[in-house]
Amino acid sequence: MNLMFDRIGSLFFALVGALFIAESQNISASAYGSQVGPNMFPFGLGIILILLSLRLLWETYKKGVAASSSESQSPLRYKRFLFILAATVLYVLLLEKLGYVISSFAFLTYAFTMMGSKSVLKSVIVSLLFSVGVYVIYVHLLKGTLPGLPTWLGV
């Protein structure tokens, strides 16, 4: 854990959360008089992001006071971060072409492997269950829209 990196990261994500909250106010409210409109999800995510950022900031403060500089800090892993960042950009670019399930499955499997998952089989199973589960819940139960399977699959 690099305390300075975590502190800067927590402040950055708190600002992103505040941006989510501010921009969610620009989304129109529901036209049918419902209390839950399309702005509630980004608003809730912004609040959660700010709360988690504040917790991270508090934990780094407590750890910094308790540990001082007696503990050795783990080195930053820029290479791993850049690979996952590149995979995220590729995921966004391929989401429409491959569909949600395939692109999310591939991205999650790669991310779990890059983060040091010891079992590739478990990573594949969790990625598949998560991708299909989110798709089924969001599209079929909640009647939302996500990119489906690509047409070239013929399914």
Coordinates of C-alpha atoms in Angstrom, one line a residue:
M1 CA 0.0 0.0 0.0
N2 CA 1.5 3.3 -1.1
L3 CA 0.0 5.9 1.2
M4 CA 0.6 8.9 -1.0
F5 CA -0.9 7.2 -4.0
D6 CA -3.9 6.2 -2.0
R7 CA -4.5 9.7 -0.7
I8 CA -4.3 11.2 -4.1
G9 CA -6.5 8.5 -5.5
S10 CA -9.1 9.0 -2.8
L11 CA -9.2 12.7 -3.5
F12 CA -9.5 12.1 -7.3
F13 CA -12.3 9.6 -6.8
A14 CA -14.1 12.0 -4.4
L15 CA -14.0 14.6 -7.2
V16 CA -15.3 12.1 -9.7
G17 CA -18.1 11.2 -7.3
A18 CA -19.0 14.9 -7.0
L19 CA -19.0 15.2 -10.8
F20 CA -21.4 12.2 -11.0
I21 CA -23.7 13.9 -8.5
A22 CA -23.6 17.3 -10.3
E23 CA -24.1 15.8 -13.8
S24 CA -26.9 13.5 -12.6
Q25 CA -28.9 16.6 -11.9
N26 CA -28.8 17.4 -15.6
I27 CA -30.6 14.2 -16.5
S28 CA -34.3 14.7 -17.0
A29 CA -36.7 13.3 -14.4
S30 CA -39.1 10.5 -15.2
A31 CA -42.0 11.5 -17.4
Y32 CA -44.5 9.2 -15.8
G33 CA -44.5 10.7 -12.3
S34 CA -42.3 8.0 -10.8
Q35 CA -40.1 9.0 -7.8
V36 CA -37.2 6.9 -9.3
G37 CA -35.9 8.5 -12.4
P38 CA -32.9 7.9 -14.7
N39 CA -30.9 10.3 -12.6
M40 CA -31.0 8.2 -9.4
F41 CA -28.4 5.6 -10.4
P42 CA -25.6 8.0 -11.2
F43 CA -26.6 10.1 -8.2
G44 CA -26.3 7.0 -5.9
L45 CA -23.0 6.0 -7.5
G46 CA -21.6 9.4 -6.9
I47 CA -22.6 9.2 -3.2
I48 CA -21.1 5.8 -2.8
L49 CA -17.9 6.8 -4.6
I50 CA -17.5 9.9 -2.3
L51 CA -18.2 7.8 0.8
L52 CA -15.6 5.1 -0.2
S53 CA -13.1 7.8 -1.1
L54 CA -13.5 9.4 2.4
R55 CA -13.1 6.0 4.0
L56 CA -9.9 5.4 2.0
L57 CA -8.6 8.8 3.0
W58 CA -9.3 8.1 6.6
E59 CA -7.6 4.7 6.5
T60 CA -4.5 6.1 4.9
Y61 CA -4.4 8.8 7.5
K62 CA -4.7 6.3 10.3
K63 CA -2.1 4.0 8.8
G64 CA 0.2 6.9 8.2
V65 CA 0.0 8.0 11.8
A66 CA 0.4 4.5 13.2
A67 CA 3.1 3.1 10.9
S68 CA 5.1 6.3 10.3
S69 CA 7.8 5.2 8.0
S70 CA 8.9 2.1 9.9
E71 CA 7.1 -0.3 7.5
S72 CA 8.4 -0.9 4.0
Q73 CA 5.8 0.1 1.4
S74 CA 5.1 -2.1 -1.6
P75 CA 6.2 -0.7 -4.9
L76 CA 3.8 0.7 -7.4
R77 CA 2.9 -1.5 -10.2
Y78 CA 2.6 0.9 -13.1
K79 CA 3.0 -1.8 -15.8
R80 CA 0.0 -3.8 -14.4
F81 CA -2.0 -0.6 -14.1
L82 CA -1.3 0.5 -17.7
F83 CA -2.3 -3.0 -19.0
I84 CA -5.6 -2.9 -17.2
L85 CA -6.2 0.7 -18.4
A86 CA -5.5 -0.4 -22.0
A87 CA -7.9 -3.4 -21.5
T88 CA -10.6 -1.0 -20.2
V89 CA -10.2 1.3 -23.3
L90 CA -10.4 -1.8 -25.5
Y91 CA -13.5 -3.0 -23.6
V92 CA -15.3 0.3 -24.2
L93 CA -14.4 0.3 -27.9
L94 CA -15.5 -3.3 -28.4
L95 CA -18.7 -3.2 -26.2
E96 CA -21.0 -2.4 -29.1
K97 CA -19.3 -4.7 -31.6
L98 CA -19.1 -7.8 -29.3
G99 CA -22.0 -7.2 -27.0
Y100 CA -22.1 -6.8 -23.3
V101 CA -21.7 -10.5 -22.3
I102 CA -18.7 -11.4 -24.5
S103 CA -16.8 -8.1 -23.9
S104 CA -17.5 -8.1 -20.2
F105 CA -16.5 -11.8 -19.9
A106 CA -13.2 -11.2 -21.7
F107 CA -12.4 -8.0 -19.8
L108 CA -13.2 -9.5 -16.4
T109 CA -11.2 -12.6 -17.1
Y110 CA -8.2 -10.6 -18.2
A111 CA -8.5 -8.2 -15.2
F112 CA -8.7 -11.0 -12.7
T113 CA -5.7 -12.6 -14.2
M114 CA -3.7 -9.4 -14.3
M115 CA -4.6 -8.7 -10.6
G116 CA -3.0 -12.0 -9.6
S117 CA -5.8 -14.5 -9.5
K118 CA -4.3 -17.9 -8.7
S119 CA -6.9 -20.0 -10.6
V120 CA -7.7 -19.2 -14.2
L121 CA -10.7 -21.6 -14.0
K122 CA -12.2 -19.7 -11.1
S123 CA -11.6 -16.4 -12.9
V124 CA -13.4 -17.7 -16.0
I125 CA -16.3 -19.1 -14.0
V126 CA -16.8 -15.9 -12.0
S127 CA -16.5 -13.7 -15.1
L128 CA -19.0 -15.8 -17.0
L129 CA -21.5 -15.9 -14.1
F130 CA -21.1 -12.1 -13.5
S131 CA -21.5 -11.1 -17.1
V132 CA -24.5 -13.4 -17.8
G133 CA -26.1 -12.6 -14.4
V134 CA -25.9 -8.8 -14.8
Y135 CA -27.2 -9.1 -18.4
V136 CA -30.2 -11.3 -17.4
I137 CA -31.1 -9.2 -14.3
Y138 CA -30.7 -5.8 -16.1
V139 CA -32.2 -6.7 -19.5
H140 CA -34.9 -9.3 -18.7
L141 CA -35.9 -8.4 -15.1
L142 CA -35.4 -4.6 -15.0
K143 CA -36.2 -4.1 -18.7
G144 CA -33.1 -2.1 -19.4
T145 CA -31.0 -2.1 -22.5
L146 CA -27.5 -3.4 -23.0
P147 CA -25.8 -4.4 -26.2
G148 CA -26.8 -8.0 -27.0
L149 CA -24.8 -10.7 -28.7
P150 CA -23.3 -9.7 -32.0
T151 CA -25.3 -10.5 -35.1
W152 CA -22.4 -12.4 -36.8
L153 CA -22.8 -15.1 -34.2
G154 CA -26.2 -16.0 -35.6
V155 CA -27.8 -16.5 -32.2

